[in-house]
Amino acid sequence: MASDNPKRITGRSENTTGKSLVWFFALVAVTFVTTYFAPPVIASIWYAALLVMYYFSDDEPLWLAFFLVTIDGFMGFFGLYEVSMQILPGMPAVEISQIYILLTVVKALQKKNRVKVFYIEYMQVLGGYVVFLILWGQLMGLSGGLNVYFRVLKTTLPFLLFFSLPNLLTGIRDYKRFFSIIFIVIILALGTQLHTLFTGSHPLETISPDTTGSVDTDDFRVFYSVTATLIGLFGALFFLSMDRGGVFSIWVLLLIVFSSLMIAVISATRGWMIAFAIITLLSLMTIRRVGPLKLAGFVVVTGLFVLLALSNDTVSSQLKYSGERLVKLESVGEGDITAEGTLQRLNIRKPRVIRIWKENPLFGWGFSDVYYSNSDGHVGNFNLLMFSGVAGLSLLYGFLIYFSYMLYLSYRRLPRSSPVKRSGLIFLVFLAGWFVIHSTSGQQFGFSAIPLQAMPQAVFLSLGALQYSNSLKYLPVKHVRQNPHPLP
């Protein structure tokens, strides 16, 4: 951060943000047409052109947001493995987001003054353990052709973004522009979710009726733009935590917080509802910028919206369904680990994964046939144990604790007068809620990842490094050797 005063990051960057938004929607529109209506060869040519345009562009926030929606979805379109191109004959198609990540590394290496973030040494240790798990998986048995090894490569390369992104998004302006796009994606995701709830029709049906069946509105579990919603909620709370001169309107940020909560609630996804509620409540308790009057206004507006929503039978039924799913968790505390038949993690999935892990407890099974045939991301902690063993789980969770501790130090180091002081607490609160999702809904952290998992983590860690570096100037001079993350 160039200064403790966030006002200094506004001004002439506003026009740049507007241009990025125009370019973003233009890129999405052309990619939509080529993906769903053009012949595969034309689509591949366009995808290659996108990668070339990115390589010669300096607008890193725009391209990060764009490549994220190609795998996370945009208004129900795109998603995993849809925006892909054939690179090698006989091999699975490669998502262009994978190639994007490789290009970010190339661009980062071309930087004359590369940053050195505070967690880089620990990250190198984790990278070494990934290499070990690849070799260990070979010893444990990994059969199949070249496509199997290609799969291993595709689930390890995304971690390179942890190195490249801090070198490409180097100032708070970059994150502001990135989240400007993501916030719009969240609003559109909520609108699309409501449209699907009302009509029972997935957006893909509008262009290809045979693509998917009608959505079951009696068991409505639709969640669009999951990753954008997750990282967007973090971004909204981060900028809300700036006590003075915030770069976004408070009401815009509160709208994003509300929209993220509504998306999770309407989806009836229990882990996400609980996590988002914890994150939001704890964050608002630490944010001084949202005073009692503004918080009361937010509560009143939210209440009015909920009352209006309840007046609609469709929305009312869905909110009731979400509430019922949440209430059923009480039965777990009463001894019913199935949560009245709605939860298989504790009585079916967990025992199966634990049984496999116990056969190789220290290092797990790595990238082996045993892991691939028994992997179950619904039980994140236990799946991580089976994959990387006690050693891997200890290393990874040790990193999360280390990162949290360093951000807490940055919070303690910043003076009370600093408007970004409380931003450090948002990292701690959000990571705790993120871990709830990892533990209850689906694995989020591990030693293998697809770009959809790596991108939000890279944004979170990179912004955390920037927050930490901003506090270093408050160290006594004798303790300051060299700023590992120079401020723009």
PDB file of N, CA and C in Angstrom, residues 6 26 31 46 80 89 113 194 212 227 232 239 247 335 347 367 388 421 438 440 444 455 473 475:
ATOM      1  N   PRO A   6      -6.347   5.484   2.382  1.00  0.00           N
ATOM      2  CA  PRO A   6      -6.895   4.866   1.182  1.00  0.00           C
ATOM      3  C   PRO A   6      -7.365   5.869   0.158  1.00  0.00           C
ATOM      4  N   ALA A  26     -16.925  -7.395 -22.662  1.00  0.00           N
ATOM      5  CA  ALA A  26     -16.675  -7.695 -24.068  1.00  0.00           C
ATOM      6  C   ALA A  26     -16.024  -9.064 -24.217  1.00  0.00           C
ATOM      7  N   THR A  31     -16.420 -14.728 -25.720  1.00  0.00           N
ATOM      8  CA  THR A  31     -16.131 -16.094 -25.276  1.00  0.00           C
ATOM      9  C   THR A  31     -17.409 -16.915 -25.180  1.00  0.00           C
ATOM     10  N   TRP A  46      -9.979 -18.573 -30.768  1.00  0.00           N
ATOM     11  CA  TRP A  46     -10.297 -17.463 -29.873  1.00  0.00           C
ATOM     12  C   TRP A  46      -9.623 -17.639 -28.516  1.00  0.00           C
ATOM     13  N   LEU A  80     -16.399 -25.495 -14.955  1.00  0.00           N
ATOM     14  CA  LEU A  80     -15.268 -26.411 -15.042  1.00  0.00           C
ATOM     15  C   LEU A  80     -15.237 -27.152 -16.377  1.00  0.00           C
ATOM     16  N   PRO A  89      -2.469 -34.263 -28.781  1.00  0.00           N
ATOM     17  CA  PRO A  89      -3.351 -35.317 -29.286  1.00  0.00           C
ATOM     18  C   PRO A  89      -3.428 -36.490 -28.312  1.00  0.00           C
ATOM     19  N   ASN A 113      12.260  -6.425 -10.393  1.00  0.00           N
ATOM     20  CA  ASN A 113      12.298  -6.412  -8.931  1.00  0.00           C
ATOM     21  C   ASN A 113      11.153  -7.253  -8.393  1.00  0.00           C
ATOM     22  N   LEU A 194     -32.081 -16.452  -8.481  1.00  0.00           N
ATOM     23  CA  LEU A 194     -33.505 -16.190  -8.275  1.00  0.00           C
ATOM     24  C   LEU A 194     -34.308 -16.538  -9.520  1.00  0.00           C
ATOM     25  N   THR A 212     -29.327 -29.831 -20.082  1.00  0.00           N
ATOM     26  CA  THR A 212     -29.576 -30.206 -18.699  1.00  0.00           C
ATOM     27  C   THR A 212     -31.060 -30.283 -18.449  1.00  0.00           C
ATOM     28  N   THR A 227     -17.033 -19.577  -6.271  1.00  0.00           N
ATOM     29  CA  THR A 227     -15.733 -19.024  -5.890  1.00  0.00           C
ATOM     30  C   THR A 227     -15.745 -17.507  -5.884  1.00  0.00           C
ATOM     31  N   GLY A 232     -15.418 -12.700  -3.117  1.00  0.00           N
ATOM     32  CA  GLY A 232     -16.069 -11.389  -3.137  1.00  0.00           C
ATOM     33  C   GLY A 232     -16.528 -10.963  -1.750  1.00  0.00           C
ATOM     34  N   PHE A 239     -12.521  -4.245   2.438  1.00  0.00           N
ATOM     35  CA  PHE A 239     -12.628  -2.810   2.173  1.00  0.00           C
ATOM     36  C   PHE A 239     -13.532  -2.107   3.181  1.00  0.00           C
ATOM     37  N   VAL A 247     -12.354   2.850  -0.444  1.00  0.00           N
ATOM     38  CA  VAL A 247     -12.349   2.993  -1.899  1.00  0.00           C
ATOM     39  C   VAL A 247     -13.689   2.623  -2.522  1.00  0.00           C
ATOM     40  N   GLY A 335     -27.191 -37.295  18.845  1.00  0.00           N
ATOM     41  CA  GLY A 335     -26.766 -38.666  18.578  1.00  0.00           C
ATOM     42  C   GLY A 335     -27.078 -39.180  17.191  1.00  0.00           C
ATOM     43  N   ASN A 347     -21.382 -40.877   8.860  1.00  0.00           N
ATOM     44  CA  ASN A 347     -21.639 -42.313   9.019  1.00  0.00           C
ATOM     45  C   ASN A 347     -21.230 -43.151   7.815  1.00  0.00           C
ATOM     46  N   PHE A 367      -0.171 -39.210  -4.754  1.00  0.00           N
ATOM     47  CA  PHE A 367      -0.818 -39.310  -6.065  1.00  0.00           C
ATOM     48  C   PHE A 367      -0.747 -40.765  -6.534  1.00  0.00           C
ATOM     49  N   SER A 388      -2.227 -37.003   2.165  1.00  0.00           N
ATOM     50  CA  SER A 388      -0.898 -36.532   2.547  1.00  0.00           C
ATOM     51  C   SER A 388      -0.428 -37.026   3.901  1.00  0.00           C
ATOM     52  N   LYS A 421      -5.729  -0.650   9.924  1.00  0.00           N
ATOM     53  CA  LYS A 421      -5.305  -1.499  11.030  1.00  0.00           C
ATOM     54  C   LYS A 421      -6.194  -2.723  11.174  1.00  0.00           C
ATOM     55  N   HIS A 438     -14.337 -25.889   4.604  1.00  0.00           N
ATOM     56  CA  HIS A 438     -13.432 -27.015   4.332  1.00  0.00           C
ATOM     57  C   HIS A 438     -13.808 -28.240   5.158  1.00  0.00           C
ATOM     58  N   THR A 440     -16.871 -28.879   6.668  1.00  0.00           N
ATOM     59  CA  THR A 440     -18.270 -29.307   6.680  1.00  0.00           C
ATOM     60  C   THR A 440     -18.897 -29.481   5.309  1.00  0.00           C
ATOM     61  N   GLN A 444     -11.273 -27.531   0.740  1.00  0.00           N
ATOM     62  CA  GLN A 444     -10.799 -26.276   0.187  1.00  0.00           C
ATOM     63  C   GLN A 444      -9.276 -26.210   0.130  1.00  0.00           C
ATOM     64  N   MET A 455      -7.085 -20.078  -7.327  1.00  0.00           N
ATOM     65  CA  MET A 455      -7.212 -18.641  -7.574  1.00  0.00           C
ATOM     66  C   MET A 455      -7.657 -17.847  -6.352  1.00  0.00           C
ATOM     67  N   LYS A 473       6.828  -0.881   8.129  1.00  0.00           N
ATOM     68  CA  LYS A 473       7.457   0.429   8.317  1.00  0.00           C
ATOM     69  C   LYS A 473       7.287   0.944   9.741  1.00  0.00           C
ATOM     70  N   LEU A 475       8.038  -0.998  12.266  1.00  0.00           N
ATOM     71  CA  LEU A 475       9.056  -1.659  13.063  1.00  0.00           C
ATOM     72  C   LEU A 475      10.159  -0.666  13.416  1.00  0.00           C
TER      73      LEU A 475
END
